């Protein structure tokens, strides 16, 4: 079983601050995705990273895939209350057969 | 297409009863997945279908669980003789192909099961 460890588990910060959350594994992933989930809803895809060292930006969110494709980070600049939610990283191990493996997520609260 | 639909949204059942959930995926998606999510945790993979074929089942899927996708369109997940430990959010997702590119997996809003 390939595990994805996310840290921190909980994060509560003030509006306007910057933050980084991490997703780490001892396994190599062919690609990795970040999802955001709100209470009572399913996860919604934010980004897919495929190439080691890849950086993708989505407005105030910056996603990076580690060079060895074992880890990833999500950086949010000038956080807003609308960023509040559960951020999940999920990896594909390759081979075509497996479903996505999810981490436990980072619960993010942005206080006004 | 309005996305992935799951029914019901909420289900409360007594221990020992059987329950069935339905998932309608995005019509052009050939893959359909079932996940279970407990409070404070990430989704855990249960099983997936490519068209009507069930290609993989997690060890989490005990003999009390069965899933079908009879015509390669909608899917059902049945839990027999429910236990309190089955209480969770059951999420369905679909994808075109493996889902590791483009729009990835599209999830439904889930069915929240409470076993009392």
Short mmCIF file of C-alpha atoms in Angstrom, two decimals:
data_model
loop_
_atom_site.label_atom_id
_atom_site.label_comp_id
_atom_site.label_asym_id
_atom_site.label_seq_id
_atom_site.Cartn_x
_atom_site.Cartn_y
_atom_site.Cartn_z
CA UNK A 1 0.00 0.00 0.00
CA UNK A 2 1.41 3.38 -0.97
CA UNK A 3 0.88 5.98 1.70
CA UNK A 4 0.63 9.73 1.29
CA UNK A 5 1.34 11.71 4.45
CA UNK A 6 -0.06 15.22 4.58
CA UNK A 7 1.05 17.92 6.97
CA UNK A 8 -0.05 19.79 8.86
CA UNK A 9 -3.26 17.95 9.63
CA UNK A 10 -4.94 21.19 10.78
CA UNK A 11 -4.08 24.80 10.04
CA UNK A 12 -5.91 27.92 11.13
CA UNK A 13 -4.56 31.30 10.02
CA UNK A 14 -5.71 34.86 9.52
CA UNK A 15 -6.89 36.24 6.21
CA UNK A 16 -4.01 37.66 4.18
CA UNK A 17 -1.35 35.29 5.48
CA UNK A 18 0.62 32.86 3.34
CA UNK A 19 0.75 29.13 3.97
CA UNK A 20 2.25 25.93 2.66
CA UNK A 21 0.94 22.40 3.08
CA UNK A 22 2.88 19.28 2.26
CA UNK A 23 2.27 15.83 0.82
CA UNK A 24 5.01 13.23 1.27
CA UNK A 25 5.54 9.59 0.42
CA UNK A 26 8.31 7.05 0.27
CA UNK A 27 6.85 5.82 -3.03
CA UNK A 28 7.18 7.25 -6.50
CA UNK A 29 4.01 8.39 -8.20
CA UNK A 30 3.50 8.71 -11.92
CA UNK A 31 1.33 11.74 -11.28
CA UNK A 32 -0.20 13.50 -8.32
CA UNK A 33 -3.38 15.48 -7.92
CA UNK A 34 -4.63 18.03 -5.41
CA UNK A 35 -8.30 18.24 -4.54
CA UNK A 36 -10.29 20.59 -2.33
CA UNK A 37 -13.31 19.33 -0.43
CA UNK A 38 -15.99 21.32 1.39
CA UNK A 39 -18.17 19.81 4.14
CA UNK A 40 -20.88 17.51 2.79
CA UNK A 41 -19.52 17.58 -0.75
CA UNK A 42 -17.19 15.47 -2.87
CA UNK A 43 -13.59 16.50 -3.62
CA UNK A 44 -13.03 18.85 -6.55
CA UNK A 45 -9.86 18.61 -8.61
CA UNK A 46 -7.52 21.62 -8.42
CA UNK A 47 -4.48 20.43 -10.38
CA UNK A 48 -2.55 17.45 -11.75
CA UNK A 49 1.25 17.41 -11.71
CA UNK A 50 3.12 14.85 -13.78
CA UNK A 51 6.75 15.84 -14.27
CA UNK A 52 9.31 15.85 -11.46
CA UNK A 53 10.08 19.45 -10.47
CA UNK A 54 6.92 20.74 -12.16
CA UNK A 55 5.36 23.93 -10.82
CA UNK A 56 1.79 24.93 -11.62
CA UNK A 57 -0.04 28.08 -10.60
CA UNK A 58 -3.75 28.53 -10.16
CA UNK A 59 -4.38 32.17 -9.21
CA UNK A 60 -3.04 32.45 -5.62
CA UNK A 61 -2.27 28.71 -5.38
CA UNK A 62 1.14 27.31 -6.38
CA UNK A 63 1.65 23.56 -6.67
CA UNK A 64 5.02 21.87 -6.89
CA UNK A 65 5.89 18.22 -7.62
CA UNK A 66 9.15 17.02 -6.12
CA UNK A 67 12.06 16.15 -8.39
CA UNK A 68 11.83 12.49 -7.40
CA UNK A 69 8.01 12.48 -7.78
CA UNK A 70 7.57 11.37 -4.17
CA UNK A 71 6.31 14.61 -2.67
CA UNK A 72 4.38 17.74 -3.43
CA UNK A 73 3.51 21.06 -1.86
CA UNK A 74 0.70 23.57 -2.11
CA UNK A 75 1.42 27.22 -1.33
CA UNK A 76 -1.39 29.74 -0.92
CA UNK A 77 -0.58 33.43 -1.07
CA UNK A 78 -2.75 35.97 0.74
CA UNK A 79 -5.24 33.40 1.98
CA UNK A 80 -8.92 34.30 1.92
CA UNK A 81 -11.87 32.87 3.89
CA UNK A 82 -13.07 31.23 0.67
CA UNK A 83 -9.94 29.06 0.72
CA UNK A 84 -11.26 27.26 3.79
CA UNK A 85 -11.67 23.53 3.22
CA UNK A 86 -10.02 20.11 3.26
CA UNK A 87 -7.06 19.90 0.88
CA UNK A 88 -6.32 16.38 -0.30
CA UNK A 89 -3.38 15.11 -2.27
CA UNK A 90 -3.82 11.93 -4.25
CA UNK A 91 -1.40 9.87 -6.28
CA UNK A 92 -1.39 7.48 -9.19
CA UNK A 93 1.18 4.75 -8.91
CA UNK A 94 1.03 3.94 -12.61
CA UNK A 95 0.23 0.68 -14.28
CA UNK A 96 -3.28 1.74 -15.14
CA UNK A 97 -5.12 -0.55 -12.78
CA UNK A 98 -5.18 1.18 -9.42
CA UNK A 99 -7.52 3.83 -8.19
CA UNK A 100 -6.22 7.06 -6.76
CA UNK A 101 -4.58 6.82 -3.33
CA UNK A 102 -5.51 9.75 -1.12
CA UNK A 103 -3.77 11.29 1.84
CA UNK A 104 -5.76 12.14 4.97
CA UNK A 105 -5.85 15.80 4.04
CA UNK A 106 -5.09 19.17 5.60
CA UNK A 107 -8.02 20.93 7.22
CA UNK A 108 -7.51 24.63 6.47
CA UNK A 109 -9.44 27.43 8.16
CA UNK A 110 -8.92 31.02 7.10
CA UNK A 111 -10.28 33.43 9.68
CA UNK A 112 -11.52 36.85 8.55
CA UNK B 1 -24.58 16.68 -18.22
CA UNK B 2 -24.81 17.87 -14.63
CA UNK B 3 -21.94 15.83 -13.23
CA UNK B 4 -21.92 12.76 -11.02
CA UNK B 5 -25.16 12.16 -9.15
CA UNK B 6 -25.55 10.05 -6.03
CA UNK B 7 -28.73 8.95 -4.36
CA UNK B 8 -29.71 9.15 -1.60
CA UNK B 9 -27.70 11.99 -0.06
CA UNK B 10 -28.36 10.70 3.43
CA UNK B 11 -29.35 7.31 4.78
CA UNK B 12 -30.01 6.30 8.36
CA UNK B 13 -30.47 2.59 8.92
CA UNK B 14 -30.62 0.17 11.78
CA UNK B 15 -27.79 -2.26 12.34
CA UNK B 16 -28.36 -5.46 10.42
CA UNK B 17 -30.40 -3.90 7.63
CA UNK B 18 -29.33 -3.87 3.99
CA UNK B 19 -28.80 -0.60 2.12
CA UNK B 20 -28.23 0.21 -1.54
CA UNK B 21 -26.75 3.38 -3.00
CA UNK B 22 -26.87 4.54 -6.60
CA UNK B 23 -24.38 6.50 -8.65
CA UNK B 24 -24.98 8.04 -12.07
CA UNK B 25 -21.63 9.03 -13.61
CA UNK B 26 -20.91 11.54 -16.35
CA UNK B 27 -22.28 9.84 -19.44
CA UNK B 28 -19.09 9.79 -21.54
CA UNK B 29 -16.92 8.52 -18.67
CA UNK B 30 -16.02 4.86 -18.96
CA UNK B 31 -14.55 4.45 -15.47
CA UNK B 32 -16.50 4.56 -12.23
CA UNK B 33 -15.08 4.41 -8.73
CA UNK B 34 -16.44 3.92 -5.23
CA UNK B 35 -14.64 5.41 -2.22
CA UNK B 36 -15.46 5.51 1.49
CA UNK B 37 -14.58 8.49 3.67
CA UNK B 38 -14.85 8.61 7.44
CA UNK B 39 -14.76 11.79 9.49
CA UNK B 40 -11.42 13.53 9.38
CA UNK B 41 -9.92 11.10 6.88
CA UNK B 42 -9.24 11.10 3.16
CA UNK B 43 -11.27 8.93 0.81
CA UNK B 44 -10.36 5.23 0.78
CA UNK B 45 -10.61 3.28 -2.45
CA UNK B 46 -13.22 0.50 -2.50
CA UNK B 47 -13.62 -0.64 -6.10
CA UNK B 48 -13.77 0.52 -9.68
CA UNK B 49 -15.36 -0.39 -12.99
CA UNK B 50 -14.26 0.08 -16.55
CA UNK B 51 -17.50 0.03 -18.47
CA UNK B 52 -19.43 -2.89 -16.94
CA UNK B 53 -16.38 -4.84 -15.75
CA UNK B 54 -15.36 -4.63 -12.09
CA UNK B 55 -11.57 -4.53 -12.39
CA UNK B 56 -10.34 -4.04 -8.86
CA UNK B 57 -11.64 -4.48 -5.32
CA UNK B 58 -9.94 -3.22 -2.19
CA UNK B 59 -9.45 -5.49 0.81
CA UNK B 60 -11.73 -2.96 2.56
CA UNK B 61 -14.59 -4.37 0.52
CA UNK B 62 -15.76 -7.22 2.74
CA UNK B 63 -18.14 -9.96 1.63
CA UNK B 64 -21.02 -7.81 2.86
CA UNK B 65 -20.31 -5.26 0.16
CA UNK B 66 -21.20 -5.74 -3.48
CA UNK B 67 -21.08 -3.33 -6.39
CA UNK B 68 -22.54 -3.60 -9.86
CA UNK B 69 -22.54 -1.59 -13.04
CA UNK B 70 -24.82 -3.73 -15.19
CA UNK B 71 -24.90 -1.74 -18.42
CA UNK B 72 -21.76 0.27 -18.03
CA UNK B 73 -23.75 3.33 -17.03
CA UNK B 74 -25.07 3.77 -13.46
CA UNK B 75 -23.69 1.74 -10.56
CA UNK B 76 -25.06 0.45 -7.28
CA UNK B 77 -23.26 -0.29 -4.04
CA UNK B 78 -25.05 -2.62 -1.64
CA UNK B 79 -24.10 -3.23 1.96
CA UNK B 80 -25.71 -6.25 3.60
CA UNK B 81 -26.18 -6.67 7.34
CA UNK B 82 -24.91 -3.19 8.10
CA UNK B 83 -22.67 -2.60 11.11
CA UNK B 84 -21.98 0.61 13.00
CA UNK B 85 -18.49 0.66 11.52
CA UNK B 86 -20.02 1.06 8.08
CA UNK B 87 -21.10 4.59 8.99
CA UNK B 88 -19.26 6.86 6.56
CA UNK B 89 -19.61 9.00 3.46
CA UNK B 90 -19.68 6.83 0.34
CA UNK B 91 -18.32 8.73 -2.63
CA UNK B 92 -18.68 7.85 -6.28
CA UNK B 93 -16.41 9.27 -8.97
CA UNK B 94 -16.06 8.84 -12.70
CA UNK B 95 -13.35 9.54 -15.24
CA UNK B 96 -12.63 9.26 -18.92
CA UNK B 97 -9.75 6.86 -19.05
CA UNK B 98 -7.41 6.60 -16.09
CA UNK B 99 -8.16 10.11 -14.89
CA UNK B 100 -4.53 11.07 -14.38
CA UNK B 101 -4.76 14.00 -16.75
CA UNK B 102 -7.25 16.61 -17.87
CA UNK B 103 -10.29 16.88 -15.60
CA UNK B 104 -9.19 13.91 -13.47
CA UNK B 105 -11.86 12.29 -11.35
CA UNK B 106 -15.24 13.95 -11.01
CA UNK B 107 -16.79 13.14 -7.66
CA UNK B 108 -20.41 13.12 -6.66
CA UNK B 109 -21.61 14.75 -3.45
CA UNK B 110 -21.67 11.40 -1.70
CA UNK B 111 -24.14 9.38 0.35
CA UNK B 112 -23.82 9.86 4.10
CA UNK B 113 -24.66 6.56 5.82
CA UNK B 114 -25.42 6.41 9.52
CA UNK B 115 -25.93 3.00 11.10
CA UNK B 116 -27.70 3.15 14.47
#
